[in-house]
PDB file of C-alpha atoms in Angstrom:
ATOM      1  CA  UNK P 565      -3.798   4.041 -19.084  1.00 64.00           C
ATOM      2  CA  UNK P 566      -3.200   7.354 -16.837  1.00 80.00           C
ATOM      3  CA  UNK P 567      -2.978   5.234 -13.945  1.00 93.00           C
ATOM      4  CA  UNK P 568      -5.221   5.955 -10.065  1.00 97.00           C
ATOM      5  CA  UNK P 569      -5.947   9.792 -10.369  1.00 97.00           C
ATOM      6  CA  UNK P 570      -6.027  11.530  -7.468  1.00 97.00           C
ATOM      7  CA  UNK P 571      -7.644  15.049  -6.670  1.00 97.00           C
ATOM      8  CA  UNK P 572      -6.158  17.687  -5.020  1.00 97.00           C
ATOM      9  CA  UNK P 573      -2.507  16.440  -4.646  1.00 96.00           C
ATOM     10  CA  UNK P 574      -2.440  19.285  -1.839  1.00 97.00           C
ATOM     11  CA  UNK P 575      -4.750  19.980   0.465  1.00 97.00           C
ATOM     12  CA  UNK P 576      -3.892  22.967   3.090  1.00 98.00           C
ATOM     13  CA  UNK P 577      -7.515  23.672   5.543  1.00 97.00           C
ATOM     14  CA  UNK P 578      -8.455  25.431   9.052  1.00 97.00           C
ATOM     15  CA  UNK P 579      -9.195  23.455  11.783  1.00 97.00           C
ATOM     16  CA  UNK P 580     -13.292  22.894  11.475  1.00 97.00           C
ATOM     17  CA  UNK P 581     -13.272  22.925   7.817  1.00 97.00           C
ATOM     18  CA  UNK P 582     -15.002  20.435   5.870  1.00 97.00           C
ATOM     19  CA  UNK P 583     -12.433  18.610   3.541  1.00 98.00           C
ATOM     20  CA  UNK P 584     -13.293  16.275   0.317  1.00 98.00           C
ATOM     21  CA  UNK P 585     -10.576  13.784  -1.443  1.00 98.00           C
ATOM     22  CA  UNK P 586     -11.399  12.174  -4.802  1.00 98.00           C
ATOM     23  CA  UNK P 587     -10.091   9.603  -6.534  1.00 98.00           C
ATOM     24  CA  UNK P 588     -10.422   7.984 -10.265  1.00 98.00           C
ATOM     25  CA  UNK P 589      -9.546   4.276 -10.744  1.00 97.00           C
ATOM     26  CA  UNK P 590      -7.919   2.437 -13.297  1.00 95.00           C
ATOM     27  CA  UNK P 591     -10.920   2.116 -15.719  1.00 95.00           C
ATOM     28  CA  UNK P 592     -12.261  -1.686 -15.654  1.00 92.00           C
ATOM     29  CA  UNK P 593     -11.028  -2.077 -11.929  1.00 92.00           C
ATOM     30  CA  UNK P 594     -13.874  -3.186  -9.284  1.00 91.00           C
ATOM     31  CA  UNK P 595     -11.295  -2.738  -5.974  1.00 92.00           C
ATOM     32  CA  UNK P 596     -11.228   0.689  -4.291  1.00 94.00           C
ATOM     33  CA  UNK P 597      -9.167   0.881  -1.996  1.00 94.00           C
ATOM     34  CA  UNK P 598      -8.551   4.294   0.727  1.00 96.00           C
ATOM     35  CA  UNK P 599      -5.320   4.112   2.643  1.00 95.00           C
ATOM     36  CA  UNK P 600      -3.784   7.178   5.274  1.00 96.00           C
ATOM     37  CA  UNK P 601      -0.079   7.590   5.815  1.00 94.00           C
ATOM     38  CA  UNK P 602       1.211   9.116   8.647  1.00 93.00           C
ATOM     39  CA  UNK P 603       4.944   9.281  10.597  1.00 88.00           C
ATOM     40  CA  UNK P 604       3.790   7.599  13.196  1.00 88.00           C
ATOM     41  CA  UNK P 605       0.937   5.150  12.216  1.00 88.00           C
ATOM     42  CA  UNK P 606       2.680   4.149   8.977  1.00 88.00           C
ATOM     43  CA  UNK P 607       0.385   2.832   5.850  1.00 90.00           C
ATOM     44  CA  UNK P 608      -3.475   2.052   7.360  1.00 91.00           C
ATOM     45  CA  UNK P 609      -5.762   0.717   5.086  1.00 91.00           C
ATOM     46  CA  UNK P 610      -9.458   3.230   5.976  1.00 94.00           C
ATOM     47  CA  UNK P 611     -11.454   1.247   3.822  1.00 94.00           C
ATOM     48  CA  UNK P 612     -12.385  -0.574   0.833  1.00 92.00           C
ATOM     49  CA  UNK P 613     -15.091  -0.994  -1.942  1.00 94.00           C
ATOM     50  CA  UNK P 614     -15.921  -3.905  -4.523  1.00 92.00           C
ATOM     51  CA  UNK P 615     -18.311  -3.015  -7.190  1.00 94.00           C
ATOM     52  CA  UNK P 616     -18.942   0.173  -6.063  1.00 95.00           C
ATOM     53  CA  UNK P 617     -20.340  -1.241  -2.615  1.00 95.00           C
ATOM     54  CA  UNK P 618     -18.489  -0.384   0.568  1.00 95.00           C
ATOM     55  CA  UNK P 619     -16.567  -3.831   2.134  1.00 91.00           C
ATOM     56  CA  UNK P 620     -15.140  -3.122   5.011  1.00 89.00           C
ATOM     57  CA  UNK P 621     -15.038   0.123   6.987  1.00 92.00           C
ATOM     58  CA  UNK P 622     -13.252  -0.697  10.362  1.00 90.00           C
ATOM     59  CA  UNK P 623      -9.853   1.212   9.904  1.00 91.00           C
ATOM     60  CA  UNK P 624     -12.321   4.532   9.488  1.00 94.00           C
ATOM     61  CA  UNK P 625     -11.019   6.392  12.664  1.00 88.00           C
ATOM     62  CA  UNK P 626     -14.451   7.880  13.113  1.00 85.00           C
ATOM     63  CA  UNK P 627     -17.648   9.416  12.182  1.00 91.00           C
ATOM     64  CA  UNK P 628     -15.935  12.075  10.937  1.00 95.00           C
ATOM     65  CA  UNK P 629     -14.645  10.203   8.463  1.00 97.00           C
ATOM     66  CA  UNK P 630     -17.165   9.387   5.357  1.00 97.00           C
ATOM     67  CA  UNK P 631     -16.488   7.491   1.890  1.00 98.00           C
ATOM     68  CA  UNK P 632     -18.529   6.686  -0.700  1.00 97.00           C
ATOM     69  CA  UNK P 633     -18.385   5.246  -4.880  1.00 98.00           C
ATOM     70  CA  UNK P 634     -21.365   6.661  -6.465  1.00 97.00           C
ATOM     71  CA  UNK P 635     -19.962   4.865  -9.587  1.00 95.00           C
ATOM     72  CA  UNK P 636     -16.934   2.714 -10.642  1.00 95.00           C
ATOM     73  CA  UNK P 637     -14.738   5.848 -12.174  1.00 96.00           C
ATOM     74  CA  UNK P 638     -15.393   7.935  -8.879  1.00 97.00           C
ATOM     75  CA  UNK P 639     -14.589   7.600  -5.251  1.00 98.00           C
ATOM     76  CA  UNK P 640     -14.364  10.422  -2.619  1.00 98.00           C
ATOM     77  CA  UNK P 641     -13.245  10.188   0.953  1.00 98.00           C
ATOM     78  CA  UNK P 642     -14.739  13.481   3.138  1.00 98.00           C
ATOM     79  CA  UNK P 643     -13.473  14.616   6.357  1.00 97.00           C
ATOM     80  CA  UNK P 644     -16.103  16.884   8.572  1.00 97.00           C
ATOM     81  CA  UNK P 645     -15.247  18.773  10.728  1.00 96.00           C
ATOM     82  CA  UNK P 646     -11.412  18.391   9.874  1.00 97.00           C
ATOM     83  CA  UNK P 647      -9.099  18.113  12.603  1.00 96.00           C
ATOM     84  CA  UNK P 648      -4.775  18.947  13.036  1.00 97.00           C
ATOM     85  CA  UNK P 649      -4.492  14.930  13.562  1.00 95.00           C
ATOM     86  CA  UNK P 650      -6.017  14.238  10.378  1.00 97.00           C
ATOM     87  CA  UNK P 651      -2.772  15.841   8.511  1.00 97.00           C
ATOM     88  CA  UNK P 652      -1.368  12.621   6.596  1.00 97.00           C
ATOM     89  CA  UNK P 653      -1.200  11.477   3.017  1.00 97.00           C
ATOM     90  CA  UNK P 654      -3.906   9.619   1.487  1.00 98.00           C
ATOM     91  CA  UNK P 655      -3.780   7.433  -0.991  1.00 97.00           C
ATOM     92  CA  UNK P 656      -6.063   5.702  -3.445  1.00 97.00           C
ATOM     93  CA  UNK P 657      -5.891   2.137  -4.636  1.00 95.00           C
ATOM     94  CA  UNK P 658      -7.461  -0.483  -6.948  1.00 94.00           C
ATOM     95  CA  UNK P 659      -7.529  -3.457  -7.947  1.00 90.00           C
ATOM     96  CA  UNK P 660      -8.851  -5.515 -11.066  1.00 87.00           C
ATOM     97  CA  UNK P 661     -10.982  -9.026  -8.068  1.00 75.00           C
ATOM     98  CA  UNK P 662     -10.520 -11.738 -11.139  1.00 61.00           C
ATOM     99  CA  UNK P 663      -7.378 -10.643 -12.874  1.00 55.00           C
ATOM    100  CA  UNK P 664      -5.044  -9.770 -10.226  1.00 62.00           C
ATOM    101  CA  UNK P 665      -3.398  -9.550  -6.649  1.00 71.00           C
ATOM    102  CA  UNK P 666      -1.300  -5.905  -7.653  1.00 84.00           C
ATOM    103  CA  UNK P 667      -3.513  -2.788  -5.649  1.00 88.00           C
ATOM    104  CA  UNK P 668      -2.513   0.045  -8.716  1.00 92.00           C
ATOM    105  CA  UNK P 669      -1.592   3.536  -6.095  1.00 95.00           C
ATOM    106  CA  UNK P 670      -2.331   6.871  -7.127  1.00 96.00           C
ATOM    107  CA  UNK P 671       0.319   9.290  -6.143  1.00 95.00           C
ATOM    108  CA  UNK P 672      -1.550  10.418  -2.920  1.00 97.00           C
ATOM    109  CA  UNK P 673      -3.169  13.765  -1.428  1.00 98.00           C
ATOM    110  CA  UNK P 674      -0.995  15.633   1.000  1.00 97.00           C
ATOM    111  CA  UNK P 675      -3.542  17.050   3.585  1.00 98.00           C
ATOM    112  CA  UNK P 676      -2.288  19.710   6.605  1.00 98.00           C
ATOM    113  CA  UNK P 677      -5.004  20.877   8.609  1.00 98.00           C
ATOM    114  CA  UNK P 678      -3.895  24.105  10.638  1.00 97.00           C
TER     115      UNK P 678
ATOM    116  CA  UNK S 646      -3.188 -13.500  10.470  1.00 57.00           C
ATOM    117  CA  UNK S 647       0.392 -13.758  10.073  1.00 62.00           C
ATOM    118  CA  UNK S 648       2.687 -11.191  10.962  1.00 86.00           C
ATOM    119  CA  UNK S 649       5.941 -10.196   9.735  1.00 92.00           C
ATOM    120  CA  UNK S 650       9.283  -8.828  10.946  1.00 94.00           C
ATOM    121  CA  UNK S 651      11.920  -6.802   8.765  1.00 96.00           C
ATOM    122  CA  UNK S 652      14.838  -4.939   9.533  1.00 97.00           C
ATOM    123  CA  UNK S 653      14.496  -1.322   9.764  1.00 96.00           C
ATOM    124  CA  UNK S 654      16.602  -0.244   7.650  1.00 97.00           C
ATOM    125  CA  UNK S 655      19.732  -1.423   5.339  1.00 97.00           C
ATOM    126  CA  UNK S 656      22.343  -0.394   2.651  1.00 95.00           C
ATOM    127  CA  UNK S 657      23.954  -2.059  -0.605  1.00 95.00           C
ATOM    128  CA  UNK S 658      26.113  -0.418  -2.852  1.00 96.00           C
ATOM    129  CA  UNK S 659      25.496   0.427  -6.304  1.00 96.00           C
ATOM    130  CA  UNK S 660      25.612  -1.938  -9.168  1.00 96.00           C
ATOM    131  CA  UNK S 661      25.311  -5.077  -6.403  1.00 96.00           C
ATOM    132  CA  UNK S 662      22.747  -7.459  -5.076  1.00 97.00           C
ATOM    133  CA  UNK S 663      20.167  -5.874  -2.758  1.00 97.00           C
ATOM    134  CA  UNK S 664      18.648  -9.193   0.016  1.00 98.00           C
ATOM    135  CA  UNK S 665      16.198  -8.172   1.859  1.00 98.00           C
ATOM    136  CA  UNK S 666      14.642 -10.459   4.214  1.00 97.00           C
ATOM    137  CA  UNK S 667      11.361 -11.385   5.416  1.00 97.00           C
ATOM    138  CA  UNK S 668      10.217 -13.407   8.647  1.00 96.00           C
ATOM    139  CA  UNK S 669       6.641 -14.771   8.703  1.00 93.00           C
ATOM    140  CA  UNK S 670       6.593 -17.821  10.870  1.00 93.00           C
ATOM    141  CA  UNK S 671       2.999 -17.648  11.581  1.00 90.00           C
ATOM    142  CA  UNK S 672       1.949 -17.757   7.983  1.00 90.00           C
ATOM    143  CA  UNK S 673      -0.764 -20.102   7.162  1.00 87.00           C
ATOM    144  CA  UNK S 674      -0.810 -22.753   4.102  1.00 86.00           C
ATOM    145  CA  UNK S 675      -2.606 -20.500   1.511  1.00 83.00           C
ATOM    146  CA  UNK S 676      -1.218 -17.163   2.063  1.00 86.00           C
ATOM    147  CA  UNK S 677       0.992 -15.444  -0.145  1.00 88.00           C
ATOM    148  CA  UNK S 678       4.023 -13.203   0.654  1.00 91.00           C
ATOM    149  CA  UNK S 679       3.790  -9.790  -1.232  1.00 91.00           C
ATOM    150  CA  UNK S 680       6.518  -7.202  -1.548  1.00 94.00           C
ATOM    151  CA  UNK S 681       6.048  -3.560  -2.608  1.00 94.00           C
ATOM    152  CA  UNK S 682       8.045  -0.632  -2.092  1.00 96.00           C
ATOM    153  CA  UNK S 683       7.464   2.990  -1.629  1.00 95.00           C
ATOM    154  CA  UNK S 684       9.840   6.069  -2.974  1.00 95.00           C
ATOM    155  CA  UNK S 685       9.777   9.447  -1.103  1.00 90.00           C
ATOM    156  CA  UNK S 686       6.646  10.897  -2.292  1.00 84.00           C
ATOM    157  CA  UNK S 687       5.301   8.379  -4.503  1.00 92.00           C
ATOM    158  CA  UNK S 688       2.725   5.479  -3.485  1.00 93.00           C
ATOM    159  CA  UNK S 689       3.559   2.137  -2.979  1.00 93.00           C
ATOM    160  CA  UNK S 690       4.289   0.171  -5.899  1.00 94.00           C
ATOM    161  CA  UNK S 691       3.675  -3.314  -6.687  1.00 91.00           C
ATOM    162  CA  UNK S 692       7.180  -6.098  -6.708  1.00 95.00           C
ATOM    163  CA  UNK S 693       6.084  -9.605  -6.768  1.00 93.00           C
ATOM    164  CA  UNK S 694       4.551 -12.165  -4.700  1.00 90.00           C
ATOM    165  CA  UNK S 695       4.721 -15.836  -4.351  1.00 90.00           C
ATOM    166  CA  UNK S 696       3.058 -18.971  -2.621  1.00 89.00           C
ATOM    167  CA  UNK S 697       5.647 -21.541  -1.947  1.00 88.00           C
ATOM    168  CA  UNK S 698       7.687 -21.829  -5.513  1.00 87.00           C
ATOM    169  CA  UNK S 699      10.498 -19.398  -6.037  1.00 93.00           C
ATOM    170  CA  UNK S 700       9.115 -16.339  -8.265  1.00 95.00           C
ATOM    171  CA  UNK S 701      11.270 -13.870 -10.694  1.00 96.00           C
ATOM    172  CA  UNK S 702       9.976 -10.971 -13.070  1.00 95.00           C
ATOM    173  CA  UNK S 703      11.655  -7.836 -13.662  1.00 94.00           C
ATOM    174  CA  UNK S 704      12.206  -5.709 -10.789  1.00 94.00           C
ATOM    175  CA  UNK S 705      13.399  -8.784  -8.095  1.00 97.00           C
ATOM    176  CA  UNK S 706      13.813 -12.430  -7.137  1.00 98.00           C
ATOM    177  CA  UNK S 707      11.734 -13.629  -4.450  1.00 97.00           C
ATOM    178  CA  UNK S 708      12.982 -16.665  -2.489  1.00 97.00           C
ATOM    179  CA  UNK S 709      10.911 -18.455   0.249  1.00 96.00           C
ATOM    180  CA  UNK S 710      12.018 -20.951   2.395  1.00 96.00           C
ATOM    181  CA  UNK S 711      10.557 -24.552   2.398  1.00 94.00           C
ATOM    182  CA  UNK S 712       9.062 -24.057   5.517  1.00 94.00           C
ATOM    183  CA  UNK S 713       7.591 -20.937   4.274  1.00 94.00           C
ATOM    184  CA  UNK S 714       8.285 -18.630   7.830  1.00 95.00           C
ATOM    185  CA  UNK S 715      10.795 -16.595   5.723  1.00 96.00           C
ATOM    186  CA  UNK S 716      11.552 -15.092   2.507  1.00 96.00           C
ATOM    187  CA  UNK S 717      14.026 -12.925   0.926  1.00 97.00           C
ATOM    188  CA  UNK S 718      13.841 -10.421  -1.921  1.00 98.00           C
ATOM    189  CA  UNK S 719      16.718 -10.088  -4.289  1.00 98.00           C
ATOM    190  CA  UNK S 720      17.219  -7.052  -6.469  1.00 97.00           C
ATOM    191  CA  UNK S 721      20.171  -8.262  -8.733  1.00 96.00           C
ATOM    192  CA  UNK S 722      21.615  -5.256  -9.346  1.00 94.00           C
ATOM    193  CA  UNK S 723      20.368  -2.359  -7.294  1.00 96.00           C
ATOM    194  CA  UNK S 724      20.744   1.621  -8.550  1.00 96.00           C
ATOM    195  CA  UNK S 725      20.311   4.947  -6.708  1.00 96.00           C
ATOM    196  CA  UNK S 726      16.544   4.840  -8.135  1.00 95.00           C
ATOM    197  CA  UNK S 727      16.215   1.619  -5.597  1.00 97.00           C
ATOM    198  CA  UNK S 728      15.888   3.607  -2.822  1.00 97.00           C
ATOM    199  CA  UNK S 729      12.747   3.070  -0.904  1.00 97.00           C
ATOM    200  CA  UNK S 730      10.671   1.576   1.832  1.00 96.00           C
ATOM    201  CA  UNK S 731      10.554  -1.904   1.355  1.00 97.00           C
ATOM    202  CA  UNK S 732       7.312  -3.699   2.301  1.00 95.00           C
ATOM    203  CA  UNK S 733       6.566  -7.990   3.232  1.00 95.00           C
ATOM    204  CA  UNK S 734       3.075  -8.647   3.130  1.00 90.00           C
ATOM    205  CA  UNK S 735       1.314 -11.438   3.963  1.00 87.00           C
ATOM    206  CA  UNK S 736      -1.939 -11.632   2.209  1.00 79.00           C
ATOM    207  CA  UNK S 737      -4.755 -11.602   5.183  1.00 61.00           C
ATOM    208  CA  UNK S 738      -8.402 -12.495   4.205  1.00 48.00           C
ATOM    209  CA  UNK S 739     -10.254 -15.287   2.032  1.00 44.00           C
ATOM    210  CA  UNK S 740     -11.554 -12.824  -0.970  1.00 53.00           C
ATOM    211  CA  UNK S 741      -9.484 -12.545  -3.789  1.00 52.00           C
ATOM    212  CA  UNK S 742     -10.029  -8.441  -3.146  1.00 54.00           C
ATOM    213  CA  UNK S 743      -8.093  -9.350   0.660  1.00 61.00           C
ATOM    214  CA  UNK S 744      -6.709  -6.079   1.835  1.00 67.00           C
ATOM    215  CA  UNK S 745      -3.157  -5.563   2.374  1.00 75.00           C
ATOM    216  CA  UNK S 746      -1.919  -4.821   5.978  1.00 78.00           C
ATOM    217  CA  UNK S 747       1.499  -2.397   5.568  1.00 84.00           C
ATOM    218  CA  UNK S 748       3.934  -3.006   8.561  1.00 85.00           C
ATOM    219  CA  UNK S 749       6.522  -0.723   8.832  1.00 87.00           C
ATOM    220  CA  UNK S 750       8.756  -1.981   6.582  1.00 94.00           C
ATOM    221  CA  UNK S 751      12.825  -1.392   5.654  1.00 97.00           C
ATOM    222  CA  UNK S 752      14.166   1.149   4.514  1.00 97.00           C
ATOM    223  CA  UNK S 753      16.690   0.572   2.489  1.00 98.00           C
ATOM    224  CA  UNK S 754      19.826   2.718   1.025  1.00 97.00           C
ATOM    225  CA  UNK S 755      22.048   2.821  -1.767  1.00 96.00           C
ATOM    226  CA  UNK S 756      25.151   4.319  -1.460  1.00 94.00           C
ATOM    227  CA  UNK S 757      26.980   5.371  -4.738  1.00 92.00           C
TER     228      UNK S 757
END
């Protein structure tokens, strides 16, 4: 298995600019999980996603901030208009619900906004 | 939901036992302490976890205390590649799916 596959792995945009990070599961995995990494707010879960279906949104910072699964191999996270805060590492999760309690990482996008 | 306290940081030398420890004294009857870890660059990775019973695979021990407000993770024999940001989790939520709340961790070094 390739593992979580995430899309771009670097991310460099102006101020204003309308970013989009996506993400490919492990196949057969029904958790989606959307996590930001910053120096000073450590690891915050943003959201997450069973069966496609968005769970629970309340770390989403704000409306700004947009995520959806259209299907169970695809998840994107969109950031309009982008903002210098928003420079952090995302990273993508999942998750098999029945099998398992490991959340698989993908290796993270590295977003700057100038 | 129960929180957790770690060190910030700590060292071990090559080739011996890495103990980190855990508090949790807040943690309820049916939640689990996780560990993962995160290299420099990579995204967290997966250890072990455990309810109440000691747990071993792999990569570490795990040893929780019988009144279950603190654990400790043993790596037996801990190499350069070690090195990483250590997490204890305690799992939050009823769902199986239960999201994972990252604190801030320890760092911890190993010196040649």
């Amino acid at each position: 298995d390739a593992g979580v596959i995430q899309s771009p792995r670097h991310e460099v945009t102006e101020m204003g600019q309308e970013v989009t990070l996506r993400c490919k599961p492990i196949s057969g995995h029904d958790y989606l999980f959307w996590y930001r990494q910053t120096m000073m707010r450590g690891l915050e879960l943003l959201i997450y996603f069973n069966n496609n279906v968005p769970i629970d949104d309340s770390g989403m910072p704000e409306d700004r901030f947009s995520a959806k699964m259209p299907n169970a191999s695809f998840s994107t996270l969109k950031i309009q208009p982008s903002e210098p805060r928003d420079s952090a590492v995302y990273f993508c999760a999942s998750k098999s619900g029945t099998s398992s309690y490991e959340q698989y990482f993908g290796p993270g996008t590295r977003l700057t906004v100038t | 939901d129960a929180k957790t306290t770690q060190p910030p940081s700590m060292d071990c030398a090559e080739g011996r036992a890495a103990n980190l420890p855990c508090n949790h004294s807040t943690i309820s009857g049916n939640e689990y302490v996780y560990w993962y870890r995160q290299i420099h660059s990579q995204g967290p990775q997966y250890i072990i976890h455990g309810l109440k019973n000691n747990e071993t695979n792999e990569m570490a021990s795990l040893i929780i205390t019988e009144d279950r407000k603190s654990s400790t993770l043993i790596l037996p024999h801990a190499t350069l590649r070690d090195t990483a940001v250590y997490y204890c989790i305690v799992r939050v939520g009823v769902s199986s799916a239960s999201k994972i709340i990252f604190g801030s961790g320890t760092r911890l070094s190993i010196r040649p």
